[in-house]
Short mmCIF file of C-alpha atoms in Angstrom, two decimals:
data_model
loop_
_atom_site.label_atom_id
_atom_site.label_comp_id
_atom_site.label_asym_id
_atom_site.label_seq_id
_atom_site.Cartn_x
_atom_site.Cartn_y
_atom_site.Cartn_z
CA MET A 27 -6.65 18.44 -15.38
CA HIS A 28 -9.67 16.16 -15.04
CA ALA A 29 -7.43 13.28 -13.97
CA ALA A 30 -5.62 15.44 -11.40
CA LEU A 31 -8.90 16.78 -9.99
CA ARG A 32 -10.35 13.27 -9.78
CA PHE A 33 -7.28 12.11 -7.90
CA ALA A 34 -7.14 15.05 -5.47
CA VAL A 35 -10.87 15.32 -4.74
CA GLY A 36 -11.35 11.56 -4.46
CA VAL A 37 -8.52 11.13 -1.95
CA SER A 38 -9.38 14.28 0.03
CA MET A 39 -13.10 13.49 0.17
CA SER A 40 -12.46 9.94 1.37
CA PHE A 41 -10.11 11.18 4.07
CA VAL A 42 -12.45 13.92 5.34
CA VAL A 43 -15.55 11.71 5.33
CA CYS A 44 -13.81 9.04 7.40
CA GLU A 45 -12.50 11.63 9.86
CA ALA A 46 -15.95 13.22 10.15
CA MET A 47 -17.57 9.83 10.80
CA ALA A 48 -14.72 8.75 13.13
CA TRP A 49 -14.07 5.70 10.95
CA GLN A 50 -10.56 4.62 11.86
CA PRO A 51 -8.06 4.32 10.38
CA ALA A 52 -9.27 7.27 8.31
CA TYR A 53 -6.28 7.23 5.97
CA LEU A 54 -7.06 3.69 4.81
CA THR A 55 -9.91 4.68 2.50
CA ALA A 56 -7.88 7.57 1.09
CA ILE A 57 -4.99 5.21 0.27
CA LEU A 58 -7.30 2.75 -1.48
CA THR A 59 -8.96 5.57 -3.44
CA GLY A 60 -5.63 7.03 -4.57
CA ALA A 61 -4.14 3.67 -5.52
CA LEU A 62 -7.18 2.70 -7.60
CA LEU A 63 -7.44 6.07 -9.34
CA ALA A 64 -3.74 5.92 -10.20
CA ASN A 65 -3.87 2.40 -11.63
CA LEU A 66 -7.30 1.93 -13.19
CA PRO A 67 -7.27 2.86 -16.89
CA GLY A 68 -10.66 4.57 -16.74
CA ARG A 69 -13.99 4.74 -14.98
CA PRO A 70 -14.60 1.28 -13.50
CA PRO A 71 -17.92 -0.27 -14.55
CA LEU A 72 -20.33 -1.47 -11.90
CA LYS A 73 -19.35 -5.10 -12.43
CA LEU A 74 -15.67 -4.35 -11.82
CA GLY A 75 -16.52 -2.36 -8.70
CA VAL A 76 -18.49 -5.29 -7.30
CA VAL A 77 -15.61 -7.64 -8.09
CA ILE A 78 -13.12 -5.35 -6.31
CA VAL A 79 -15.31 -5.08 -3.20
CA ALA A 80 -15.89 -8.86 -3.23
CA ALA A 81 -12.14 -9.49 -3.50
CA MET A 82 -11.49 -7.26 -0.49
CA THR A 83 -14.31 -8.93 1.47
CA LEU A 84 -13.05 -12.45 0.79
CA SER A 85 -9.43 -11.50 1.55
CA ALA A 86 -10.38 -9.81 4.83
CA ALA A 87 -12.61 -12.74 5.80
CA LEU A 88 -9.82 -15.25 5.15
CA ALA A 89 -7.30 -13.28 7.19
CA TRP A 90 -9.80 -12.76 10.02
CA LEU A 91 -10.77 -16.43 10.04
CA LEU A 92 -7.15 -17.58 10.27
CA SER A 93 -6.45 -15.03 13.01
CA THR A 94 -9.51 -16.07 15.02
CA LEU A 95 -9.01 -19.82 14.76
CA LEU A 96 -5.26 -19.73 15.45
CA LEU A 97 -5.12 -16.81 17.88
CA ASP A 98 -3.96 -19.04 20.75
CA MET A 99 -1.26 -20.61 18.56
CA PRO A 100 0.67 -17.62 17.23
CA TRP A 101 3.51 -19.61 15.64
CA VAL A 102 1.04 -21.83 13.79
CA LEU A 103 -0.79 -18.67 12.73
CA PHE A 104 2.40 -17.15 11.36
CA GLY A 105 3.19 -20.38 9.56
CA ALA A 106 -0.22 -20.32 7.86
CA ILE A 107 0.13 -16.61 7.05
CA THR A 108 3.57 -17.23 5.57
CA LEU A 109 2.16 -19.95 3.31
CA PHE A 110 -0.73 -17.76 2.12
CA LEU A 111 1.58 -14.78 1.59
CA PHE A 112 3.78 -16.93 -0.61
CA ILE A 113 0.73 -18.07 -2.59
CA GLY A 114 -0.40 -14.44 -2.92
CA PHE A 115 2.99 -13.25 -4.19
CA LEU A 116 3.23 -16.20 -6.58
CA ALA A 117 -0.23 -15.41 -7.96
CA LEU A 118 0.83 -11.79 -8.37
CA LEU A 119 3.88 -12.85 -10.38
CA THR A 120 2.29 -15.55 -12.54
CA GLY A 121 -1.42 -14.74 -12.70
CA GLY A 122 -1.29 -11.90 -15.21
CA PRO A 123 -3.06 -8.52 -15.01
CA ALA A 124 -6.38 -10.05 -13.89
CA ALA A 125 -4.77 -11.41 -10.71
CA THR A 126 -2.89 -8.24 -9.76
CA LEU A 127 -5.57 -6.45 -7.78
CA PRO A 128 -7.08 -9.50 -5.94
CA ALA A 129 -3.60 -10.75 -5.02
CA THR A 130 -2.54 -7.31 -3.76
CA LEU A 131 -5.67 -7.00 -1.60
CA LEU A 132 -5.05 -10.49 -0.21
CA LEU A 133 -1.47 -9.55 0.67
CA VAL A 134 -2.57 -6.36 2.44
CA CYS A 135 -5.17 -8.23 4.51
CA LEU A 136 -2.87 -11.13 5.41
CA SER A 137 -0.05 -8.84 6.52
CA THR A 138 -2.12 -6.53 8.71
CA ILE A 139 -5.15 -8.30 10.20
CA PRO A 140 -3.21 -11.07 12.04
CA VAL A 141 -0.79 -8.56 13.58
CA VAL A 142 -3.65 -6.39 14.86
CA ALA A 143 -5.52 -9.47 16.10
CA LEU A 144 -2.48 -10.71 18.06
CA ALA A 145 -1.59 -7.31 19.49
CA TYR A 146 -5.16 -6.19 20.24
CA PRO A 147 -7.47 -9.24 20.40
CA SER A 148 -10.52 -7.15 21.24
CA GLN A 149 -10.06 -5.29 17.94
CA ALA A 150 -9.66 -8.43 15.81
CA ALA A 151 -12.91 -7.84 13.91
CA ALA A 152 -12.56 -4.07 13.59
CA LEU A 153 -9.84 -3.99 10.92
CA PRO A 154 -11.55 -6.42 8.48
CA GLN A 155 -14.70 -4.30 8.74
CA ALA A 156 -12.66 -1.15 8.17
CA LEU A 157 -10.98 -2.64 5.10
CA VAL A 158 -14.28 -3.66 3.50
CA ARG A 159 -15.96 -0.38 4.41
CA GLY A 160 -12.96 1.52 3.09
CA MET A 161 -13.11 -0.27 -0.25
CA VAL A 162 -16.84 0.38 -0.60
CA LEU A 163 -16.34 4.09 0.14
CA ALA A 164 -13.34 4.20 -2.21
CA MET A 165 -15.41 2.83 -5.10
CA LEU A 166 -18.24 5.27 -4.38
CA SER A 167 -15.74 8.14 -4.33
CA ILE A 168 -14.22 7.02 -7.63
CA TRP A 169 -17.60 6.82 -9.37
CA LEU A 170 -18.53 10.25 -8.00
CA VAL A 171 -15.39 12.03 -9.18
CA TYR A 172 -15.66 10.36 -12.60
CA ALA A 173 -19.23 11.65 -12.85
CA ILE A 174 -18.00 15.23 -12.20
CA TRP A 175 -14.76 15.07 -14.23
CA PRO A 176 -15.34 12.36 -16.84
CA ARG A 177 -12.59 13.15 -19.31
CA GLY A 178 -9.92 10.50 -19.48
CA MET A 179 -6.37 10.66 -20.72
CA ALA A 180 -5.48 9.41 -24.17
CA PRO A 181 -4.35 5.78 -23.81
CA LYS A 182 -0.59 5.37 -23.95
CA PRO A 183 1.04 2.22 -25.28
CA ALA A 184 2.14 0.14 -22.32
CA ALA A 185 5.57 -1.38 -22.29
CA PRO A 186 5.46 -5.17 -22.40
CA PRO A 187 5.93 -6.57 -18.89
CA ALA A 188 9.38 -7.91 -18.23
CA ARG A 189 9.46 -11.65 -17.81
CA ASN A 190 10.44 -12.92 -14.41
CA PRO A 191 12.58 -16.04 -14.90
CA ALA A 192 12.35 -17.05 -11.22
CA PRO A 193 8.79 -16.47 -9.92
CA VAL A 194 9.05 -19.01 -7.10
CA ALA A 195 12.34 -17.58 -5.83
CA THR A 196 10.96 -14.05 -6.10
CA ALA A 197 7.79 -14.99 -4.20
CA LEU A 198 9.92 -16.59 -1.49
CA LEU A 199 12.04 -13.44 -1.33
CA ALA A 200 8.99 -11.16 -1.02
CA THR A 201 7.52 -13.40 1.69
CA GLY A 202 10.88 -13.43 3.49
CA ILE A 203 10.80 -9.63 3.56
CA VAL A 204 7.23 -9.11 4.74
CA VAL A 205 7.08 -11.77 7.47
CA PRO A 206 10.11 -10.51 9.48
CA ILE A 207 8.72 -6.96 9.35
CA MET A 208 5.40 -8.29 10.66
CA LEU A 209 7.18 -10.05 13.54
CA VAL A 210 9.35 -7.07 14.44
CA PHE A 211 6.46 -4.63 14.60
CA LEU A 212 4.23 -7.11 16.43
CA LEU A 213 6.86 -7.71 19.11
CA PHE A 214 8.19 -4.18 19.57
CA VAL A 215 5.92 -1.45 18.17
CA PRO A 216 2.47 -2.91 17.42
CA ALA A 217 0.87 0.55 17.53
CA HIS A 218 2.73 1.50 14.33
CA ALA A 219 2.39 -1.87 12.60
CA LEU A 220 -0.75 -1.20 10.54
CA ALA A 221 0.44 1.87 8.66
CA VAL A 222 3.97 0.56 8.10
CA LEU A 223 2.82 -2.86 6.89
CA ILE A 224 0.29 -1.42 4.44
CA ASN A 225 2.98 0.77 2.93
CA THR A 226 5.60 -1.99 2.89
CA VAL A 227 3.34 -4.59 1.28
CA LEU A 228 2.30 -2.14 -1.45
CA MET A 229 5.96 -1.39 -2.12
CA VAL A 230 6.95 -5.05 -2.34
CA ALA A 231 3.88 -6.08 -4.37
CA ASN A 232 4.49 -3.34 -6.95
CA PHE A 233 8.28 -3.51 -7.03
CA ASP A 234 9.69 -3.80 -10.54
CA LEU A 235 12.54 -6.27 -10.30
CA HIS A 236 14.20 -4.90 -13.42
CA LEU A 237 14.69 -1.39 -12.03
CA SER A 238 18.06 0.25 -12.01
CA GLN A 239 19.82 1.01 -8.76
CA SER A 240 19.10 4.74 -9.06
CA TYR A 241 15.39 4.09 -9.55
CA ALA A 242 15.28 1.81 -6.52
CA ILE A 243 16.92 4.58 -4.50
CA ARG A 244 14.29 7.02 -5.75
CA LYS A 245 11.59 4.70 -4.43
CA ILE A 246 13.22 4.69 -1.00
CA GLY A 247 13.52 8.47 -1.17
CA ALA A 248 9.87 8.88 -2.16
CA ASN A 249 8.83 6.85 0.88
CA ALA A 250 10.88 9.05 3.23
CA VAL A 251 9.86 12.30 1.54
CA GLY A 252 6.20 11.28 1.72
CA GLY A 253 6.54 10.81 5.47
CA VAL A 254 8.14 14.24 5.86
CA ILE A 255 5.37 15.85 3.80
CA GLY A 256 2.81 14.14 6.04
CA LEU A 257 4.53 15.64 9.08
CA ILE A 258 4.57 19.12 7.51
CA ALA A 259 0.89 18.73 6.61
CA PHE A 260 0.13 17.91 10.25
CA TRP A 261 2.06 20.94 11.50
CA THR A 262 0.04 23.06 9.09
CA LEU A 263 -3.21 21.52 10.32
CA LEU A 264 -2.34 22.45 13.92
CA ILE A 265 -2.61 26.15 12.97
CA HIS A 266 -6.37 25.75 12.45
CA PRO A 267 -7.48 22.17 13.14
CA THR A 268 -10.82 21.76 11.35
CA LEU A 269 -12.20 19.31 8.80
CA LEU A 270 -12.14 22.08 6.19
CA THR A 271 -8.43 22.68 6.80
CA LEU A 272 -7.78 18.93 6.72
CA GLY A 273 -9.51 18.63 3.37
CA LEU A 274 -7.77 21.68 1.92
CA ILE A 275 -4.30 20.51 2.94
CA THR A 276 -4.92 17.02 1.59
CA PHE A 277 -6.33 18.42 -1.65
CA ILE A 278 -3.31 20.67 -2.28
CA VAL A 279 -0.79 17.87 -1.73
CA THR A 280 -2.69 15.23 -3.70
CA PHE A 281 -3.47 17.64 -6.55
CA LEU A 282 0.24 18.23 -7.07
CA ILE A 283 0.80 14.47 -7.00
CA GLY A 284 -2.19 13.94 -9.28
CA LEU A 285 -0.75 16.24 -11.94
CA ARG A 286 2.27 13.93 -12.18
CA VAL A 287 0.19 10.76 -11.96
CA ALA A 288 -1.97 11.97 -14.87
CA GLU A 289 1.13 12.06 -17.07
CA GLY A 290 1.53 8.30 -16.65
CA GLY A 291 4.83 6.57 -17.15
CA PRO A 292 7.11 4.57 -14.87
CA SER A 293 7.06 7.22 -12.11
CA VAL A 294 3.43 6.50 -11.16
CA PRO A 295 4.22 3.67 -8.64
CA THR A 296 6.84 5.86 -6.97
CA LEU A 297 4.34 8.71 -6.65
CA VAL A 298 1.75 6.34 -5.18
CA PHE A 299 4.33 5.11 -2.63
CA GLY A 300 5.04 8.67 -1.60
CA MET A 301 1.33 9.45 -1.33
CA THR A 302 0.75 6.34 0.77
CA ALA A 303 3.52 7.27 3.20
CA MET A 304 2.22 10.84 3.40
CA LEU A 305 -1.35 9.74 4.17
CA CYS A 306 -0.23 7.14 6.72
CA ILE A 307 1.92 9.63 8.66
CA PHE A 308 -0.62 12.44 8.35
CA GLY A 309 -3.54 10.18 9.32
CA THR A 310 -1.85 8.57 12.33
CA LEU A 311 -0.77 11.97 13.66
CA VAL A 312 -4.29 13.37 13.23
CA THR A 313 -5.69 10.38 15.13
CA SER A 314 -3.15 10.35 17.96
CA GLY A 315 -2.77 14.13 18.37
CA PRO A 316 0.40 16.24 18.66
CA GLY A 317 2.24 14.22 21.31
CA GLU A 318 5.97 14.62 21.71
CA PRO A 319 8.08 15.81 18.75
CA GLY A 320 10.24 12.72 19.14
CA ILE A 321 7.25 10.50 18.29
CA TRP A 322 6.82 12.31 14.96
CA VAL A 323 10.41 11.65 13.99
CA THR A 324 10.19 8.04 15.18
CA ARG A 325 7.19 7.32 12.97
CA ILE A 326 8.92 8.69 9.90
CA LEU A 327 11.99 6.65 10.82
CA TYR A 328 9.91 3.44 11.00
CA PHE A 329 8.49 4.12 7.55
CA SER A 330 11.86 4.95 6.08
CA LEU A 331 13.64 1.93 7.56
CA ALA A 332 10.91 -0.54 6.58
CA GLY A 333 10.76 0.86 3.06
CA ALA A 334 14.54 0.89 2.69
CA PHE A 335 14.78 -2.70 3.93
CA ALA A 336 12.03 -3.90 1.57
CA VAL A 337 13.28 -2.14 -1.55
CA GLY A 338 16.95 -2.77 -0.79
CA ALA A 339 16.44 -6.47 -0.16
CA MET A 340 14.30 -6.93 -3.26
CA TYR A 341 16.85 -5.13 -5.42
CA LEU A 342 19.99 -6.76 -4.05
CA VAL A 343 18.72 -10.32 -3.87
CA TRP A 344 17.02 -10.12 -7.27
CA HIS A 345 20.17 -8.91 -8.98
CA TRP A 346 21.94 -11.81 -7.31
CA LEU A 347 19.31 -14.30 -8.52
CA GLU A 348 18.87 -12.97 -12.05
CA PRO A 349 22.32 -13.91 -13.46
CA ARG A 350 22.02 -17.39 -12.01
CA ALA A 351 18.59 -17.89 -13.57
CA ALA A 352 19.95 -16.64 -16.90
CA ARG A 353 22.89 -19.04 -16.68
CA ARG A 354 20.57 -21.98 -15.93
CA ALA A 355 18.38 -21.04 -18.91
CA ALA A 356 21.44 -20.76 -21.16
CA THR A 357 22.71 -24.14 -19.96
CA GLY A 358 19.34 -25.72 -20.68
CA ALA A 359 19.28 -24.19 -24.18
CA LYS A 360 22.75 -25.58 -24.94
CA THR A 361 21.71 -29.00 -23.71
CA LEU A 362 18.72 -28.97 -26.06
#
């Protein structure tokens, strides 16, 4: 119960505070808070919090610097971003647990800041500031909810991570998925790029290559269902649109998710994907207002298609690469 309350109150509080202060995108801090609460094993010490904020600051600064220096040369910019994305994915695959969070933050910054800078040059500095501010607020929210509900869950033995026999090929595959999505949304629907890219990068960065086909399908389904829940939450908010209603709706949804997250297990990443999609859809609709019903459906469709493409490509290509890597390893063993 403490873990579920930490999750729900932390995410809801972050969302409401950003909306009250008009810090956009408001859902960004809530996503960071939920992802950290779901993945950190316990209350983060001050030193770890400073490291996390510093990692976000350096990642955002790097992405902003590349975008600013190469803004007039978009193809050179995308070439540099592609290289750094590949390095980020490779570090994620080979760097061990200590590199997971910094590499993920780098990937999020590199995939979003250049697209926003190219589509809206006047807002080039706004997103890096929002990312750093969001991480600071997320850490403060996490420390606060741990102070109120300090009890942690009994540690569960973690399954040994599956070895990836082809990290370079996998990093190339992940980069080859993210970069085309960046280009498509930049060229055709830049207004929806930020939310979709954040969700897509988190899905690709946390994708378990050894999943079964049914589990991969469940990940795609969680992404789509999260978007639908975000739409339903927005419809409910329209009945009485206040910050109190916003916080209450977010709390109810995230508390139900938090109960499942507190149980641990392999379903946690899928739940976080669904929560991310829900917050992105809910937050963008709150910011843009009701609009036409067709826009609501279109946004959910963008999320669903991008998620299905990312998960489907990772699953299909990996299961094509894995037997070949195993055969090469077997051939090398026989030679020895």
